[in-house]
Amino acid sequence: MVELFGHTLTQRQLAERAGCLSQVAGVRLMTLSDGVERGVRMLDFRTGSGLRFTVLVDRAMDIGDCDYKGLGIAWNSPTGFRNPALHEYEGEGGLAWARSFSGLLVTCGLDHILGPEEVPADHFNYPGKRTIHHSLHGRIGNIPARLVGYGERWIDNRCVLWAEGVVQQAAVFGENLHLVRRIEADVGGNEIRVTDRVINQGFMPTPHMLFYHINVSYPLLDAGTRYLAPIEDVVWASHAGKDLRRQDAGYRTAVAPQPQFREQVWQHSMTADEAGRVPVAVLNDRLKLGLEIETIKEQLPCAYVWQNFQAGQYALGIEPSTNHVRGENFARERGEILWLSHGDERAYDLTFRILDGAGAFDDAAHRITSLAAAPDDEFPEPSNVFPKLARPANAASSAWSR
């Protein structure tokens, strides 16, 4: 059954009321045609509940816009949804990624995440490539997808909006990693489900790292907006020490935009529920609007929070990750890189859930706080204890963990 506008409807009953599903919900393919966004294909999803979001086909099938009943959820930065053809991966000392950084979901990886680094490349067995210089957050977010399909499908009297695509990150004498992404949302529903598979289609053992940069902004983000998470330890903070309280922005409560704000990043260790899921939420009590994000700890054992409370670029980032915040060389030294041999794959599952009203807030708060009691202090001192990450043993990892 489909829940729409206070009615519970079968497929037939909905068809009786709407000559075409697009009257109330659906997925539509369009192309942006102006400025730096020109040429970017985009899928526009409407569930009929008030939830609308767009999928940027030519930007790794990431999620761009997201709003609920006219209220903004997603961050739209000054860069816009820039066409990947304009992107210079190695520009600005490896920081040019910031010229294409916008949207609710920006995928980082597939072989590198975090800051620019130089790492060994001997696993590709090419004498001209002794090392690789990676730029900020890797390549995947600026690669167009091959769109496999999209549309609406009725399953057991439930209507599912869906899209699927393949994003290929490949080079001769380098990696050949495929991201197979499927995005679903139910007609009448308030959830977005992202299912990813990363597959090594090459024949050389290849390192794999990934994290999701999930970015919210005004009006969901505003002074007083709360971050709620089952935090068992504050592992690290970019501004630890004498600067921990300097900007008066704690880990839990957002402050208003500030012209001179310098970004802050926290890493937290989270407690999962009995099913292995980790729920976190961003809550605006004034609007009674929130966003819950659910991941699986075995897939994404690390979690960062990015606070960019700078005026004109005001954003909060929720960042589940395969690795600690210290970067690729740190992961290599500790044997925590995921190595994929030919045909190996890793699966990732993300759920975005709109929280509408006090009842939804209370339910989310109960789910989260029952798992772990987060610090009461807005400015907890980090432990700087990075838990050892379990990695599957395979031939690739044992041969190339150096």
XYZ file of C-alpha atoms in Angstrom:
402
model
C 0.000 0.000 0.000
C 1.050 3.615 -0.603
C 0.465 6.265 2.061
C -0.314 9.579 0.365
C -2.132 12.696 1.564
C -3.836 10.908 4.428
C -5.006 7.962 2.311
C -3.816 4.360 2.085
C -4.005 3.411 -1.583
C -3.499 0.286 -3.676
C -1.871 0.496 -7.102
C -5.312 0.471 -8.711
C -6.720 3.128 -6.390
C -3.767 5.422 -7.064
C -4.164 4.883 -10.823
C -7.832 5.824 -10.512
C -6.835 9.180 -9.009
C -3.822 10.029 -11.168
C -3.592 9.342 -14.885
C 0.204 9.305 -14.516
C 2.244 8.672 -11.380
C 4.256 11.835 -12.099
C 1.191 13.788 -10.974
C 2.123 12.926 -7.374
C 5.595 11.314 -7.425
C 8.256 9.908 -9.708
C 11.756 10.146 -11.176
C 12.560 12.428 -14.089
C 15.828 12.712 -16.034
C 16.896 16.235 -16.963
C 20.063 18.090 -17.905
C 21.348 21.296 -16.320
C 22.086 23.844 -19.004
C 23.684 26.984 -17.602
C 26.952 28.177 -16.076
C 29.438 25.734 -14.586
C 26.654 23.135 -14.223
C 25.992 23.000 -17.956
C 25.714 19.455 -19.299
C 25.286 17.666 -15.953
C 22.545 15.019 -16.106
C 20.308 14.953 -13.062
C 17.518 12.679 -11.815
C 14.771 14.488 -9.925
C 13.049 12.277 -7.299
C 9.704 13.223 -5.689
C 8.153 10.755 -3.247
C 4.831 12.593 -2.755
C 5.375 12.977 0.998
C 7.132 16.317 0.565
C 10.566 14.728 0.110
C 12.417 15.783 -3.037
C 16.040 15.112 -3.945
C 18.227 15.068 -7.037
C 20.816 12.521 -8.151
C 23.749 13.939 -10.134
C 24.344 11.242 -12.735
C 27.494 12.911 -14.054
C 28.951 13.411 -10.594
C 29.244 9.809 -9.377
C 25.453 9.579 -8.886
C 25.841 11.608 -5.712
C 22.836 13.366 -4.171
C 22.746 17.099 -4.868
C 19.589 18.877 -3.686
C 17.347 17.641 -0.903
C 14.366 19.394 0.631
C 11.290 18.441 2.606
C 8.012 20.338 2.342
C 9.955 23.273 0.939
C 12.554 23.313 3.728
C 16.170 22.875 2.680
C 18.188 19.924 3.962
C 21.217 19.762 1.649
C 24.185 22.100 1.384
C 24.474 24.063 -1.861
C 27.949 25.616 -1.827
C 29.060 28.565 -3.999
C 30.669 26.111 -6.476
C 27.330 24.765 -7.732
C 27.118 21.250 -9.156
C 30.103 21.870 -11.392
C 30.548 19.864 -14.573
C 33.363 17.318 -14.036
C 34.917 18.375 -17.370
C 36.017 21.580 -15.604
C 37.706 19.721 -12.763
C 41.510 19.712 -12.404
C 42.310 16.824 -10.084
C 45.885 17.880 -9.307
C 45.214 21.619 -9.280
C 46.031 23.950 -6.389
C 48.433 21.524 -4.778
C 45.808 18.819 -4.647
C 43.081 21.020 -3.143
C 41.112 21.816 -6.326
C 38.449 19.310 -5.215
C 37.065 22.207 -3.148
C 36.037 23.917 -6.416
C 33.524 21.119 -7.056
C 32.325 20.500 -3.497
C 28.557 20.768 -3.031
C 25.480 18.679 -2.286
C 23.945 16.397 0.310
C 26.117 13.389 -0.561
C 29.649 13.679 -1.937
C 31.451 10.334 -2.249
C 35.186 10.271 -1.491
C 37.541 7.502 -2.685
C 37.765 4.942 -4.175
C 41.468 4.367 -3.532
C 42.248 7.450 -1.433
C 40.470 9.721 1.060
C 41.382 12.766 3.138
C 44.271 15.156 2.429
C 46.811 15.153 -0.418
C 49.448 12.423 0.056
C 52.169 10.615 -1.842
C 52.031 6.825 -1.504
C 53.848 3.811 -3.021
C 52.585 2.491 -6.374
C 54.767 -0.612 -6.804
C 51.684 -2.872 -6.649
C 50.811 -1.727 -10.199
C 54.101 -3.180 -11.497
C 54.880 -0.268 -13.823
C 58.434 1.124 -13.720
C 57.297 4.642 -14.617
C 54.990 4.856 -11.591
C 56.962 4.427 -8.387
C 54.572 6.567 -6.359
C 51.152 8.165 -6.708
C 50.345 11.695 -5.563
C 46.734 11.717 -4.434
C 44.709 14.902 -4.179
C 42.109 15.749 -1.548
C 39.455 13.026 -1.128
C 40.260 11.094 -4.294
C 38.801 11.024 -7.802
C 35.432 9.292 -7.658
C 33.207 12.311 -6.942
C 34.079 13.927 -10.282
C 33.548 10.927 -12.563
C 30.319 10.608 -14.607
C 28.252 7.453 -14.187
C 26.948 5.145 -16.877
C 23.229 5.252 -16.155
C 21.926 1.682 -16.085
C 18.305 2.630 -15.535
C 15.743 4.503 -13.467
C 12.009 4.609 -12.923
C 9.195 3.317 -10.717
C 8.478 -0.276 -9.799
C 5.534 -1.773 -7.936
C 6.598 -4.534 -5.536
C 3.893 -6.225 -3.435
C 1.644 -3.166 -3.747
C 4.516 -0.867 -2.730
C 5.846 1.613 -5.282
C 9.627 2.088 -5.289
C 11.403 4.905 -7.113
C 14.876 3.794 -8.178
C 17.993 4.600 -10.159
C 21.163 2.600 -10.789
C 24.476 3.470 -12.350
C 28.102 2.395 -12.632
C 31.007 4.765 -11.992
C 34.377 3.507 -13.252
C 37.635 4.854 -11.807
C 40.360 3.447 -14.030
C 43.806 4.053 -15.506
C 46.252 2.125 -17.663
C 48.938 0.837 -15.258
C 46.636 1.803 -12.406
C 43.394 0.998 -10.652
C 40.205 -0.311 -12.274
C 37.590 0.093 -9.558
C 33.848 0.162 -10.246
C 31.270 1.778 -7.998
C 27.856 0.198 -8.630
C 25.269 2.451 -6.993
C 21.544 1.948 -6.511
C 19.309 4.616 -4.961
C 15.746 3.913 -3.843
C 12.880 5.777 -2.193
C 9.302 4.653 -1.564
C 6.351 6.615 -2.921
C 4.790 8.226 0.150
C 7.969 7.645 2.158
C 10.542 9.806 3.925
C 13.631 7.629 3.346
C 16.438 7.569 0.795
C 18.350 4.283 0.560
C 21.782 4.124 -1.067
C 23.339 0.716 -1.778
C 26.910 0.698 -3.091
C 29.260 -2.035 -4.276
C 32.919 -1.327 -4.990
C 34.480 -3.985 -7.234
C 38.053 -4.433 -8.443
C 37.669 -5.214 -12.146
C 41.423 -4.986 -12.646
C 44.000 -7.729 -12.201
C 46.391 -5.920 -9.871
C 45.844 -5.787 -6.098
C 44.434 -2.325 -5.434
C 43.994 -0.320 -2.226
C 40.480 0.801 -1.396
C 39.354 3.611 0.910
C 35.971 5.343 1.021
C 33.975 7.821 3.008
C 30.715 9.660 2.529
C 30.693 13.448 2.932
C 27.044 14.042 3.962
C 26.439 17.789 4.118
C 23.465 19.648 5.593
C 22.850 23.374 5.744
C 20.279 26.089 6.370
C 17.465 25.985 7.370
C 17.998 22.522 8.920
C 21.360 23.795 10.139
C 21.114 26.933 12.242
C 22.241 28.240 15.605
C 21.126 25.666 18.179
C 20.796 22.726 15.769
C 21.832 19.553 17.598
C 24.025 16.644 16.531
C 22.960 13.408 18.235
C 25.084 10.248 18.056
C 25.903 7.114 20.137
C 29.431 8.310 20.958
C 31.499 5.980 23.109
C 34.756 7.922 22.710
C 35.935 11.224 21.277
C 38.965 9.963 19.369
C 40.421 13.095 17.777
C 39.803 16.774 17.115
C 41.579 18.940 14.557
C 41.532 21.875 16.978
C 42.480 20.002 20.171
C 44.575 21.720 22.824
C 44.569 25.490 23.240
C 42.136 25.962 20.330
C 39.484 23.502 21.552
C 37.233 26.268 22.935
C 38.597 29.243 20.975
C 35.674 29.484 18.525
C 33.077 28.547 21.152
C 31.733 25.784 18.899
C 31.349 22.447 20.683
C 30.871 19.032 19.139
C 27.106 18.853 19.741
C 25.444 22.249 19.163
C 25.790 24.384 16.036
C 26.597 28.071 16.253
C 25.478 30.842 13.884
C 27.617 31.628 10.817
C 30.838 33.496 11.589
C 32.899 35.402 8.973
C 36.258 34.134 10.257
C 35.295 30.614 11.354
C 38.003 27.994 10.750
C 36.731 24.492 10.007
C 36.749 21.943 12.845
C 36.795 18.162 12.453
C 36.064 15.567 15.123
C 36.421 11.793 14.976
C 34.123 9.761 17.214
C 33.970 6.075 18.029
C 30.355 4.901 17.853
C 28.317 2.120 19.423
C 26.190 0.038 17.043
C 22.827 -1.545 17.808
C 22.220 -5.318 17.892
C 21.932 -5.393 14.103
C 25.262 -3.587 13.702
C 23.682 -0.295 12.617
C 24.873 3.151 13.725
C 22.203 5.902 13.729
C 23.068 9.604 14.042
C 20.785 12.616 13.675
C 20.833 16.352 13.010
C 17.888 18.016 14.766
C 16.422 21.507 14.467
C 14.069 21.864 17.428
C 12.626 25.182 16.256
C 11.500 23.782 12.911
C 10.818 20.285 14.278
C 12.823 19.055 11.315
C 15.633 16.523 11.386
C 17.699 14.133 9.325
C 18.711 10.704 10.582
C 21.592 8.890 8.882
C 22.057 5.161 9.411
C 25.161 3.154 8.487
C 26.578 -0.284 9.284
C 29.615 -0.240 11.568
C 31.283 -3.286 10.034
C 31.254 -1.500 6.674
C 32.158 1.976 7.938
C 33.859 1.643 11.333
C 35.026 5.279 11.607
C 32.994 8.487 11.893
C 33.972 12.132 11.512
C 32.014 15.372 11.915
C 32.994 18.407 9.814
C 31.952 21.792 11.177
C 32.180 24.566 8.593
C 30.301 27.371 10.299
C 31.866 29.992 8.042
C 29.545 32.693 6.721
C 28.596 32.075 3.100
C 29.684 28.417 3.235
C 27.675 27.347 6.293
C 27.602 23.540 6.534
C 27.771 20.545 8.829
C 29.202 17.298 7.479
C 28.469 13.786 8.766
C 31.268 11.534 7.501
C 31.174 7.734 7.992
C 34.420 6.188 6.763
C 36.374 3.000 6.185
C 39.466 4.475 7.880
C 40.686 6.808 10.589
C 40.974 10.540 9.972
C 44.788 10.510 9.940
C 44.991 9.525 6.259
C 46.319 6.899 3.867
C 49.942 6.623 5.007
C 48.740 6.278 8.598
C 46.440 3.441 7.454
C 49.248 1.761 5.502
C 51.608 1.865 8.487
C 48.978 0.174 10.657
C 47.987 -2.423 8.026
C 44.476 -0.981 7.808
C 44.168 -0.420 4.073
C 41.565 -2.592 2.372
C 43.224 -4.424 -0.542
C 41.035 -5.760 -3.339
C 42.172 -8.519 -5.680
C 40.453 -9.132 -9.015
C 36.729 -9.646 -8.489
C 36.817 -8.674 -4.811
C 34.053 -6.323 -3.728
C 32.916 -4.340 -0.721
C 29.302 -3.404 0.023
C 28.051 -0.240 1.715
C 24.546 0.710 2.839
C 23.303 4.201 3.733
C 19.840 5.262 4.843
C 18.703 8.889 5.057
C 15.510 9.390 7.043
C 13.589 12.673 7.357
C 12.396 13.352 10.908
C 9.195 15.385 10.894
C 7.741 16.497 14.228
C 8.231 15.852 17.922
C 7.246 12.173 17.749
C 9.887 11.396 15.136
C 12.454 13.355 17.182
C 11.636 11.362 20.315
C 11.855 8.025 18.497
C 15.234 8.886 16.978
C 16.586 10.219 20.262
C 15.547 7.032 22.056
C 17.201 4.808 19.435
C 20.433 6.768 19.607
C 20.795 7.526 23.316
C 19.914 3.959 24.315
C 23.099 2.789 22.590
C 25.619 5.082 24.295
C 25.654 8.166 26.501
C 27.446 10.876 24.538
C 29.604 13.378 26.469
C 27.689 16.070 28.348
C 30.560 18.513 27.887
C 30.418 20.399 24.579
C 34.227 20.436 24.552
C 35.421 16.924 25.477
C 39.162 16.335 25.333
C 39.970 13.715 22.687
C 41.585 10.456 23.752
C 43.817 10.195 20.627
C 43.307 6.435 20.860
C 42.621 5.083 17.372
C 41.094 1.591 17.689
C 42.702 -1.088 15.549
C 40.541 -1.756 12.490
C 39.913 -5.397 11.623
C 40.701 -6.182 8.012
C 39.993 -9.410 6.069
C 43.150 -11.406 5.392
C 43.845 -12.088 1.725
C 46.797 -12.451 -0.592
C 46.652 -8.847 -1.696
C 46.722 -7.438 1.831
C 49.618 -9.611 2.975
C 51.689 -8.859 -0.115
C 51.129 -5.109 -0.333
C 50.390 -3.842 3.181
C 53.709 -1.958 3.276
